[in-house]
Coordinates of C-alpha atoms in Angstrom, one line a residue:
X1 CA 8.1 -5.2 -1.0
X2 CA 7.4 -5.0 -4.7
X3 CA 9.6 -3.8 -7.5
X4 CA 8.9 -1.9 -10.7
X5 CA 10.6 -0.5 -13.8
X6 CA 9.1 2.1 -16.1
X7 CA 10.7 3.4 -19.3
X8 CA 9.7 5.8 -22.0
X9 CA 12.2 6.4 -24.8
X10 CA 12.7 8.1 -28.2
X11 CA 15.9 6.0 -28.6
X12 CA 15.5 3.3 -31.2
X13 CA 18.1 1.1 -29.6
X14 CA 15.8 0.7 -26.6
X15 CA 13.4 -1.3 -28.8
X16 CA 16.0 -4.1 -28.9
X17 CA 16.0 -4.6 -25.1
X18 CA 15.4 -8.1 -24.0
X19 CA 12.0 -7.9 -22.2
X20 CA 12.4 -11.2 -20.2
X21 CA 15.8 -10.1 -18.8
X22 CA 14.3 -6.8 -17.6
X23 CA 11.5 -8.7 -15.9
X24 CA 14.0 -10.7 -14.0
X25 CA 16.1 -7.8 -12.7
X26 CA 13.9 -7.2 -9.7
X27 CA 12.4 -10.6 -9.2
X28 CA 13.9 -10.7 -5.7
X29 CA 11.6 -7.9 -4.7
X30 CA 8.4 -9.7 -5.8
X31 CA 8.3 -13.5 -6.2
X32 CA 4.5 -13.8 -6.3
X33 CA 3.8 -12.3 -9.8
X34 CA 5.8 -10.9 -12.6
X35 CA 4.1 -8.9 -15.3
X36 CA 4.8 -6.5 -18.2
X37 CA 2.8 -4.3 -20.4
X38 CA 3.5 -1.7 -23.2
X39 CA 1.2 1.3 -23.5
X40 CA 1.6 4.4 -25.6
X41 CA 5.3 3.7 -26.0
X42 CA 5.9 3.1 -22.4
X43 CA 7.2 -0.1 -20.8
X44 CA 5.8 -1.0 -17.4
X45 CA 7.3 -3.9 -15.4
X46 CA 6.2 -5.1 -12.0
X47 CA 7.3 -7.8 -9.6
X48 CA 4.7 -8.3 -6.9
X49 CA 5.0 -9.3 -3.2
X50 CA 1.3 -10.0 -2.4
X51 CA 0.2 -8.5 1.0
X52 CA -3.3 -7.0 0.5
X53 CA -5.8 -8.8 -1.8
X54 CA -3.8 -11.8 -2.9
X55 CA -6.0 -12.4 -6.0
X56 CA -4.7 -12.1 -9.6
X57 CA -7.1 -9.2 -10.1
X58 CA -4.8 -7.0 -7.9
X59 CA -1.7 -7.8 -9.9
X60 CA 0.2 -4.9 -11.5
X61 CA 0.7 -3.0 -13.7
X62 CA -2.9 -2.0 -13.0
X63 CA -5.0 -0.1 -15.5
X64 CA -7.9 2.1 -14.5
X65 CA -11.1 0.9 -16.2
X66 CA -12.5 4.5 -16.2
X67 CA -9.5 6.4 -17.6
X68 CA -6.9 4.0 -18.9
X69 CA -4.4 5.5 -16.6
X70 CA -1.6 3.0 -15.5
X71 CA -0.1 2.5 -12.1
X72 CA 2.9 0.6 -10.7
X73 CA 3.3 0.8 -7.0
X74 CA 5.5 -0.5 -4.1
X75 CA 4.4 -0.3 -0.5
X76 CA 1.2 -0.3 1.6
X77 CA -1.5 2.3 2.1
X78 CA -2.6 1.8 5.7
X79 CA -5.9 3.9 5.4
X80 CA -7.1 2.4 2.1
X81 CA -10.2 1.0 3.7
X82 CA -11.1 4.4 5.2
X83 CA -10.5 6.1 1.9
X84 CA -12.9 3.6 0.2
X85 CA -15.6 4.5 2.7
X86 CA -14.9 8.2 2.4
X87 CA -15.2 8.5 -1.4
X88 CA -17.8 5.7 -1.9
X89 CA -16.4 4.7 -5.3
X90 CA -17.3 1.2 -6.7
X91 CA -14.4 -1.1 -6.6
X92 CA -13.5 -4.2 -8.5
X93 CA -10.8 -5.5 -6.1
X94 CA -9.9 -5.3 -2.4
X95 CA -6.5 -3.9 -3.1
X96 CA -4.9 -0.6 -2.1
X97 CA -3.5 -0.3 -5.6
X98 CA -7.0 0.3 -7.0
X99 CA -7.7 2.8 -4.3
X100 CA -4.6 4.8 -5.4
X101 CA -5.4 5.0 -9.1
X102 CA -9.1 5.7 -8.6
X103 CA -8.2 8.6 -6.2
X104 CA -5.8 9.9 -8.8
X105 CA -8.6 9.8 -11.4
X106 CA -11.0 11.6 -9.0
X107 CA -8.7 14.2 -7.3
X108 CA -5.8 14.7 -9.6
X109 CA -2.1 14.8 -8.8
X110 CA -2.5 16.1 -5.2
X111 CA -4.5 13.0 -4.2
X112 CA -1.3 11.8 -2.5
X113 CA -2.1 14.1 0.5
X114 CA -4.9 11.7 1.4
X115 CA -2.5 8.7 1.8
X116 CA -1.3 7.3 5.0
X117 CA 1.4 4.7 4.3
X118 CA 4.8 3.9 2.9
X119 CA 5.0 3.9 -0.8
X120 CA 6.6 4.7 -4.1
X121 CA 4.1 5.2 -6.9
X122 CA 4.4 5.8 -10.7
X123 CA 1.2 6.8 -12.5
X124 CA 0.9 7.4 -16.3
X125 CA -1.9 9.8 -17.2
X126 CA -2.9 8.5 -20.6
X127 CA -4.8 11.7 -21.6
X128 CA -2.1 14.3 -20.7
X129 CA 0.8 11.9 -21.4
X130 CA 2.4 12.9 -18.1
X131 CA 4.0 10.6 -15.6
X132 CA 3.5 11.3 -11.9
X133 CA 6.0 9.8 -9.4
X134 CA 5.4 9.9 -5.7
X135 CA 7.5 8.9 -2.7
X136 CA 6.1 8.6 0.9
X137 CA 6.5 11.3 3.5
X138 CA 9.7 9.9 5.2
X139 CA 11.2 8.1 2.2
X140 CA 10.8 4.6 3.5
X141 CA 10.2 3.2 0.0
X142 CA 12.9 4.0 -2.7
X143 CA 12.2 5.6 -6.1
X144 CA 15.0 6.3 -8.6
X145 CA 14.9 8.1 -11.9
X146 CA 17.0 9.1 -14.9
X147 CA 16.0 11.5 -17.6
X148 CA 17.6 13.1 -20.6
X149 CA 16.3 14.4 -23.9
X150 CA 15.6 10.9 -25.2
X151 CA 14.9 8.6 -22.2
X152 CA 12.9 8.5 -19.0
X153 CA 13.6 5.6 -16.7
X154 CA 12.2 5.0 -13.2
X155 CA 12.7 2.0 -10.9
X156 CA 12.6 0.7 -7.3
X157 CA 16.3 0.1 -7.7
X158 CA 19.1 1.6 -9.7
X159 CA 19.8 -1.7 -11.4
X160 CA 16.4 -1.4 -13.0
X161 CA 17.5 1.8 -14.8
X162 CA 21.0 0.8 -15.9
X163 CA 20.0 -1.4 -18.9
X164 CA 18.4 1.7 -20.6
X165 CA 21.5 3.8 -20.3
X166 CA 24.1 4.0 -23.1
X167 CA 26.8 4.2 -20.5
X168 CA 27.1 5.1 -16.8
X169 CA 29.7 5.9 -14.2
X170 CA 30.1 6.2 -10.4
X171 CA 29.3 9.4 -8.6
X172 CA 32.7 10.3 -7.3
X173 CA 31.5 13.3 -5.4
X174 CA 29.2 11.2 -3.3
X175 CA 31.9 8.6 -2.8
X176 CA 34.2 11.4 -1.5
X177 CA 31.5 12.7 0.9
X178 CA 31.0 9.1 2.2
X179 CA 34.7 8.4 2.7
X180 CA 35.5 11.9 4.1
X181 CA 32.5 12.6 6.2
X182 CA 30.6 9.2 6.5
X183 CA 27.5 10.7 4.8
X184 CA 24.7 8.5 3.5
X185 CA 21.2 9.4 2.3
X186 CA 21.8 13.1 2.8
X187 CA 20.7 14.3 -0.6
X188 CA 18.9 13.2 -3.8
X189 CA 22.1 11.9 -5.5
X190 CA 23.0 8.2 -5.7
X191 CA 26.3 6.4 -6.1
X192 CA 25.6 6.2 -9.8
X193 CA 26.2 9.4 -11.8
X194 CA 23.1 11.1 -13.1
X195 CA 20.8 8.6 -11.5
X196 CA 18.7 10.4 -8.9
X197 CA 16.2 9.5 -6.2
X198 CA 13.0 11.4 -5.4
X199 CA 13.1 13.2 -2.1
X200 CA 10.7 12.1 0.7
X201 CA 7.4 14.0 0.7
X202 CA 7.9 15.0 -3.0
X203 CA 6.5 14.1 -6.3
X204 CA 7.6 14.6 -9.9
X205 CA 5.5 15.6 -13.0
X206 CA 7.2 14.4 -16.2
X207 CA 6.0 15.4 -19.6
X208 CA 6.7 12.3 -21.8
X209 CA 6.6 14.2 -25.1
X210 CA 8.8 17.2 -24.0
X211 CA 11.0 15.1 -21.7
X212 CA 10.7 17.8 -19.1
X213 CA 10.4 17.5 -15.4
X214 CA 8.8 19.5 -12.5
X215 CA 9.2 18.7 -8.8
X216 CA 6.6 19.5 -6.1
X217 CA 6.5 19.2 -2.3
X218 CA 3.3 17.6 -0.9
X219 CA 4.4 17.2 2.7
X220 CA 6.9 18.6 5.1
X221 CA 7.5 17.8 8.8
X222 CA 6.8 21.4 9.7
X223 CA 6.7 22.6 13.3
X224 CA 3.9 22.2 15.8
X225 CA 4.0 24.0 19.2
X226 CA 2.9 21.6 21.9
X227 CA 4.2 23.7 24.8
X228 CA 0.6 24.2 26.0
X229 CA 0.2 20.5 26.7
X230 CA 1.0 19.0 30.1
X231 CA 3.4 16.1 30.4
X232 CA 0.5 13.8 31.0
X233 CA -1.2 15.1 27.8
X234 CA 2.0 14.5 25.8
X235 CA 2.3 10.9 27.2
X236 CA -1.3 10.2 26.4
X237 CA -1.1 11.6 22.9
X238 CA 2.2 9.7 22.2
X239 CA 0.7 6.4 23.4
X240 CA -2.4 7.0 21.3
X241 CA -0.3 7.6 18.1
X242 CA 1.8 4.5 18.8
X243 CA -1.3 2.4 19.3
X244 CA -3.0 3.7 16.2
X245 CA 0.1 3.3 14.1
X246 CA 0.5 -0.4 15.1
X247 CA -3.2 -1.0 14.4
X248 CA -2.8 0.3 10.9
X249 CA 0.4 -1.6 10.3
X250 CA -1.3 -4.8 11.2
X251 CA -3.7 -4.5 8.2
X252 CA -2.5 -7.4 6.1
X253 CA -3.8 -10.5 4.3
X254 CA -0.5 -12.4 5.2
X255 CA 1.3 -13.2 8.4
X256 CA 3.1 -10.4 10.2
X257 CA 6.3 -10.7 12.3
X258 CA 8.2 -8.5 14.8
X259 CA 11.9 -7.5 14.7
X260 CA 12.8 -7.5 18.4
X261 CA 15.9 -6.0 20.0
X262 CA 16.7 -5.4 23.6
X263 CA 16.1 -1.7 23.2
X264 CA 13.1 0.3 24.4
X265 CA 11.6 0.9 20.9
X266 CA 10.8 -2.7 19.9
X267 CA 10.1 -3.8 23.5
X268 CA 7.5 -1.0 23.7
X269 CA 6.0 -2.2 20.4
X270 CA 5.8 -5.8 21.8
X271 CA 4.0 -4.4 24.9
X272 CA 1.4 -2.5 22.8
X273 CA 0.9 -5.5 20.5
X274 CA 0.3 -7.6 23.6
X275 CA -2.4 -5.2 24.8
X276 CA -4.0 -5.4 21.3
X277 CA -4.0 -9.2 21.6
X278 CA -1.6 -9.4 18.7
X279 CA 1.3 -10.8 20.8
X280 CA 1.3 -14.1 19.0
X281 CA 3.5 -12.7 16.2
X282 CA 6.7 -14.5 15.5
X283 CA 9.6 -12.5 16.8
X284 CA 13.1 -12.4 15.3
X285 CA 16.3 -11.1 16.9
X286 CA 19.8 -10.9 15.4
X287 CA 22.8 -11.7 17.7
X288 CA 26.5 -12.1 17.8
X289 CA 28.7 -14.9 19.2
X290 CA 30.6 -12.2 21.2
X291 CA 28.6 -11.8 24.4
X292 CA 29.4 -8.1 24.8
X293 CA 27.6 -7.3 21.6
X294 CA 24.8 -9.9 21.8
X295 CA 21.2 -8.7 22.3
X296 CA 19.6 -12.1 22.6
X297 CA 21.0 -12.7 26.1
X298 CA 19.6 -9.4 27.2
X299 CA 16.1 -10.2 25.8
X300 CA 16.1 -13.5 27.6
X301 CA 16.7 -11.7 30.9
X302 CA 13.8 -9.3 30.3
X303 CA 11.0 -10.5 32.5
X304 CA 8.5 -8.2 30.7
X305 CA 8.8 -10.4 27.5
X306 CA 7.0 -13.7 27.4
X307 CA 7.5 -14.8 23.8
X308 CA 6.3 -18.1 22.4
X309 CA 7.8 -18.0 18.9
X310 CA 11.2 -16.3 19.2
X311 CA 13.8 -17.0 16.6
X312 CA 17.5 -16.1 17.0
X313 CA 19.7 -15.4 14.0
X314 CA 23.5 -15.2 14.6
X315 CA 26.0 -13.8 12.2
X316 CA 29.3 -15.6 12.1
X317 CA 32.6 -14.0 11.5
X318 CA 33.4 -16.2 8.6
X319 CA 30.2 -15.2 6.8
X320 CA 30.6 -11.4 7.1
X321 CA 32.5 -10.7 3.9
X322 CA 30.2 -12.8 1.8
X323 CA 27.1 -11.2 3.3
X324 CA 28.6 -7.7 2.9
X325 CA 29.2 -8.3 -0.8
X326 CA 25.7 -9.7 -1.2
X327 CA 24.1 -6.8 0.8
X328 CA 25.9 -4.1 -1.2
X329 CA 24.4 -5.5 -4.4
X330 CA 20.9 -5.0 -3.1
X331 CA 21.5 -1.8 -1.1
X332 CA 23.4 -0.3 -4.1
X333 CA 25.5 1.8 -1.6
X334 CA 27.7 1.3 1.4
X335 CA 26.0 0.1 4.5
X336 CA 25.3 2.2 7.6
X337 CA 27.1 -0.2 9.9
X338 CA 27.3 -3.7 11.3
X339 CA 23.8 -3.5 12.6
X340 CA 22.4 -3.0 9.1
X341 CA 24.3 -6.1 7.9
X342 CA 22.9 -8.1 10.8
X343 CA 19.4 -7.0 10.0
X344 CA 19.9 -8.0 6.4
X345 CA 21.1 -11.5 7.5
X346 CA 18.2 -11.8 9.8
X347 CA 15.7 -10.9 7.1
X348 CA 16.9 -13.8 5.0
X349 CA 15.8 -16.1 7.8
X350 CA 12.5 -14.3 8.1
X351 CA 11.9 -14.8 4.3
X352 CA 12.7 -18.5 4.7
X353 CA 9.9 -18.7 7.3
X354 CA 7.4 -17.2 4.7
X355 CA 7.0 -13.9 6.6
X356 CA 6.3 -11.0 4.2
X357 CA 5.6 -8.2 6.6
X358 CA 7.8 -7.2 9.6
X359 CA 7.2 -4.6 12.3
X360 CA 10.2 -2.8 13.7
X361 CA 11.1 0.1 16.0
X362 CA 12.8 2.0 13.2
X363 CA 12.9 5.8 13.7
X364 CA 12.3 5.7 17.5
X365 CA 15.8 6.9 18.3
X366 CA 15.4 9.8 15.8
X367 CA 12.0 10.8 17.3
X368 CA 12.8 10.4 20.9
X369 CA 16.5 11.4 20.9
X370 CA 18.0 8.1 21.7
X371 CA 21.3 8.4 19.9
X372 CA 24.3 9.4 22.1
X373 CA 25.2 12.2 19.7
X374 CA 21.9 13.9 20.7
X375 CA 23.1 14.2 24.3
X376 CA 25.3 17.3 23.7
X377 CA 22.3 19.2 22.5
X378 CA 20.1 18.1 25.4
X379 CA 22.8 19.0 28.0
X380 CA 23.2 22.4 26.3
X381 CA 19.4 23.0 26.6
X382 CA 19.5 21.9 30.3
X383 CA 22.1 24.5 31.1
X384 CA 20.1 27.4 29.7
X385 CA 16.5 26.2 30.5
X386 CA 15.9 25.8 34.2
X387 CA 12.3 24.7 33.7
X388 CA 13.4 21.9 31.4
X389 CA 16.1 20.9 33.9
X390 CA 13.5 20.7 36.7
X391 CA 11.2 18.6 34.5
X392 CA 14.0 16.2 33.6
X393 CA 15.1 15.9 37.3
X394 CA 11.5 15.2 38.4
X395 CA 11.1 12.5 35.7
X396 CA 14.4 10.9 36.7
X397 CA 13.4 10.8 40.3
X398 CA 10.1 9.2 39.4
X399 CA 11.8 6.4 37.4
X400 CA 14.7 5.8 39.8
X401 CA 12.9 5.6 43.2
X402 CA 14.3 2.2 43.9

């Protein structure tokens, strides 16, 4: 992941900000390069984690040679090579960053509809003096902002915005919703008052001179009726999409690893990677010293897995509070549970091994209804839909013949 900070301000006090201290705020997100430029009154900071095109020419902030437009970007565009072929533009780098800014120059603000990837993007249009801020379809990459009549601040983390604020406070309404209902990531608010995050599948258009803001939706999950497909068709389509997704996710100029649990999601990913001859990835699993919670033992018993480089990371009881305090600093919010803290602890070990890109089965339970609290809805459907009940029973019989 990379990190960036952008600030435009009419406040004279902002001119006294220590540039070097701002550059260091997000250095944990991008250790490979740290850069800063000032253009048309705007401050652009970027900390880079190099994944595609490791050369210095791909460093950010990146300026379009044709228009002078400026981009800072965190994430990865999986189809950037396909887009280069489609639009046949001359390129000076092999980076996905250049593809983004050139497509913006060519197609305008709606260019984002062409992107397949995970990203948060900020582009300054030098001619119109407008800032365009994009967040990927499902909100994998974060993008925070603050705006009033004097200041526009944007960042990959809230802590990149706070130095530009005269004062700030906690968002007590959000704290109440978390304590009372356990809600996290359910709206565009943050735990810092007046600091917001851009919604997934949305982009902002901010007028620098007027300090005004407009929000647009460029993608929504929508609804597709696949009832005309047979069960075999659905299985084939799902398998194709999983294969294609992994193929695109493996596009990288650095080593890629796999987060492996005992669950169906990451086990399925490992099986597909094996079929794609990419099964030599280093695999990482977090575990607990208490056997009833430990996943490592279950993985060792799984005969379908034949892993050469498998690293086990245990979280000790005595380290939990220290890790929790550390993780909250980076998450800038409460954590979703012990599993989230365990993944954070595991990723520290991944980083120590020099791995910059990790594949994981995130989102599988949401897509395939794996969480137990989905079961009530399923059982309700089975009561009222005899055809669905028959299909479920047939599938159960197929998979439990022995």
